[in-house]
Amino acid sequence: MARMFRVLGFFTLAIGLMAFAGNMVEMALLFFAQTAFFMILGYLKFTEKTYILLFWSYMIVTFSGFSYWTVFKMGLPL
C-alpha cells in the first residue's frame, strides 16, 4: 500500500509539471504539494489499515473542497 502512495505521488508530479508548462502556476503548486504529501506518506511504513484511512480521509477532504469550490465560488452557469 505504501508503494501506491508513491505511485500517486508520481502521477501528481506529472500533472503538476504539465500544469506548470501550461502556465497554470496555482494548479501546479497545488499538485506539487500533493506530490510531497504522497511521497512522504509513501515512505512512513504505516499499516495497511492506516493507509486506507488516510486515503479515504484525503478523498473526503478533496471532494468536499471541489464541491464547495464548484458550487459556491464558480457560481451557476447562466
PDB file of C-alpha atoms in Angstrom:
ATOM      1  CA  MET A   1       0.000   0.000   0.000  1.00  0.00           C
ATOM      2  CA  ALA A   2       2.907   2.338   0.667  1.00  0.00           C
ATOM      3  CA  ARG A   3       4.011   1.850  -2.916  1.00  0.00           C
ATOM      4  CA  MET A   4       0.612   3.037  -4.157  1.00  0.00           C
ATOM      5  CA  PHE A   5       1.093   6.345  -2.349  1.00  0.00           C
ATOM      6  CA  ARG A   6       4.407   6.738  -4.173  1.00  0.00           C
ATOM      7  CA  VAL A   7       2.579   5.984  -7.448  1.00  0.00           C
ATOM      8  CA  LEU A   8       0.036   8.681  -6.581  1.00  0.00           C
ATOM      9  CA  GLY A   9       2.970  10.999  -5.919  1.00  0.00           C
ATOM     10  CA  PHE A  10       4.400  10.229  -9.342  1.00  0.00           C
ATOM     11  CA  PHE A  11       1.120  10.977 -11.108  1.00  0.00           C
ATOM     12  CA  THR A  12       0.513  14.188  -9.184  1.00  0.00           C
ATOM     13  CA  LEU A  13       4.076  15.240 -10.076  1.00  0.00           C
ATOM     14  CA  ALA A  14       3.362  14.568 -13.760  1.00  0.00           C
ATOM     15  CA  ILE A  15       0.129  16.586 -13.604  1.00  0.00           C
ATOM     16  CA  GLY A  16       1.907  19.381 -11.736  1.00  0.00           C
ATOM     17  CA  LEU A  17       4.667  19.555 -14.344  1.00  0.00           C
ATOM     18  CA  MET A  18       2.129  19.679 -17.170  1.00  0.00           C
ATOM     19  CA  ALA A  19       0.222  22.440 -15.375  1.00  0.00           C
ATOM     20  CA  PHE A  20       3.459  24.359 -14.846  1.00  0.00           C
ATOM     21  CA  ALA A  21       4.315  24.002 -18.538  1.00  0.00           C
ATOM     22  CA  GLY A  22       0.841  25.341 -19.372  1.00  0.00           C
ATOM     23  CA  ASN A  23       1.371  28.468 -17.212  1.00  0.00           C
ATOM     24  CA  MET A  24      -1.163  27.339 -14.593  1.00  0.00           C
ATOM     25  CA  VAL A  25       1.076  28.126 -11.643  1.00  0.00           C
ATOM     26  CA  GLU A  26      -1.555  27.861  -8.879  1.00  0.00           C
ATOM     27  CA  MET A  27      -2.656  24.435 -10.065  1.00  0.00           C
ATOM     28  CA  ALA A  28       0.965  23.329 -10.412  1.00  0.00           C
ATOM     29  CA  LEU A  29       1.762  24.397  -6.844  1.00  0.00           C
ATOM     30  CA  LEU A  30      -1.295  22.551  -5.548  1.00  0.00           C
ATOM     31  CA  PHE A  31      -0.202  19.356  -7.277  1.00  0.00           C
ATOM     32  CA  PHE A  32       3.416  19.763  -6.141  1.00  0.00           C
ATOM     33  CA  ALA A  33       2.135  19.990  -2.554  1.00  0.00           C
ATOM     34  CA  GLN A  34       0.114  16.816  -3.096  1.00  0.00           C
ATOM     35  CA  THR A  35       3.221  15.151  -4.530  1.00  0.00           C
ATOM     36  CA  ALA A  36       5.201  15.961  -1.399  1.00  0.00           C
ATOM     37  CA  PHE A  37       2.311  14.737   0.788  1.00  0.00           C
ATOM     38  CA  PHE A  38       2.023  11.415  -1.041  1.00  0.00           C
ATOM     39  CA  MET A  39       5.763  10.804  -1.213  1.00  0.00           C
ATOM     40  CA  ILE A  40       6.241  11.473   2.497  1.00  0.00           C
ATOM     41  CA  LEU A  41       3.354   9.153   3.365  1.00  0.00           C
ATOM     42  CA  GLY A  42       4.733   6.521   0.998  1.00  0.00           C
ATOM     43  CA  TYR A  43       7.937   6.193   2.997  1.00  0.00           C
ATOM     44  CA  LEU A  44       6.468   6.214   6.536  1.00  0.00           C
ATOM     45  CA  LYS A  45       5.757   2.456   6.689  1.00  0.00           C
ATOM     46  CA  PHE A  46       2.254   2.648   8.152  1.00  0.00           C
ATOM     47  CA  THR A  47      -0.026  -0.354   8.480  1.00  0.00           C
ATOM     48  CA  GLU A  48      -2.436  -1.273   5.709  1.00  0.00           C
ATOM     49  CA  LYS A  49      -5.428  -0.015   7.681  1.00  0.00           C
ATOM     50  CA  THR A  50      -3.759   3.331   8.333  1.00  0.00           C
ATOM     51  CA  TYR A  51      -3.026   3.816   4.638  1.00  0.00           C
ATOM     52  CA  ILE A  52      -6.630   3.064   3.742  1.00  0.00           C
ATOM     53  CA  LEU A  53      -7.932   5.503   6.371  1.00  0.00           C
ATOM     54  CA  LEU A  54      -5.510   8.169   5.154  1.00  0.00           C
ATOM     55  CA  PHE A  55      -6.624   7.668   1.569  1.00  0.00           C
ATOM     56  CA  TRP A  56     -10.321   7.906   2.425  1.00  0.00           C
ATOM     57  CA  SER A  57      -9.791  10.995   4.548  1.00  0.00           C
ATOM     58  CA  TYR A  58      -7.855  12.545   1.644  1.00  0.00           C
ATOM     59  CA  MET A  59     -10.718  11.717  -0.732  1.00  0.00           C
ATOM     60  CA  ILE A  60     -13.343  13.219   1.603  1.00  0.00           C
ATOM     61  CA  VAL A  61     -11.370  16.447   2.021  1.00  0.00           C
ATOM     62  CA  THR A  62     -10.639  16.684  -1.712  1.00  0.00           C
ATOM     63  CA  PHE A  63     -14.198  16.058  -2.886  1.00  0.00           C
ATOM     64  CA  SER A  64     -15.629  18.369  -0.242  1.00  0.00           C
ATOM     65  CA  GLY A  65     -13.270  21.139  -1.329  1.00  0.00           C
ATOM     66  CA  PHE A  66     -14.013  20.538  -5.003  1.00  0.00           C
ATOM     67  CA  SER A  67     -17.777  20.542  -4.388  1.00  0.00           C
ATOM     68  CA  TYR A  68     -17.543  23.736  -2.320  1.00  0.00           C
ATOM     69  CA  TRP A  69     -15.489  25.465  -4.995  1.00  0.00           C
ATOM     70  CA  THR A  70     -17.743  24.469  -7.897  1.00  0.00           C
ATOM     71  CA  VAL A  71     -20.990  25.370  -6.103  1.00  0.00           C
ATOM     72  CA  PHE A  72     -20.121  28.492  -4.134  1.00  0.00           C
ATOM     73  CA  LYS A  73     -17.092  30.030  -5.867  1.00  0.00           C
ATOM     74  CA  MET A  74     -17.757  29.324  -9.544  1.00  0.00           C
ATOM     75  CA  GLY A  75     -21.463  30.115  -9.412  1.00  0.00           C
ATOM     76  CA  LEU A  76     -24.257  28.765 -11.511  1.00  0.00           C
ATOM     77  CA  PRO A  77     -23.938  28.917 -15.294  1.00  0.00           C
ATOM     78  CA  LEU A  78     -26.286  31.404 -16.924  1.00  0.00           C
TER      79      LEU A  78
END
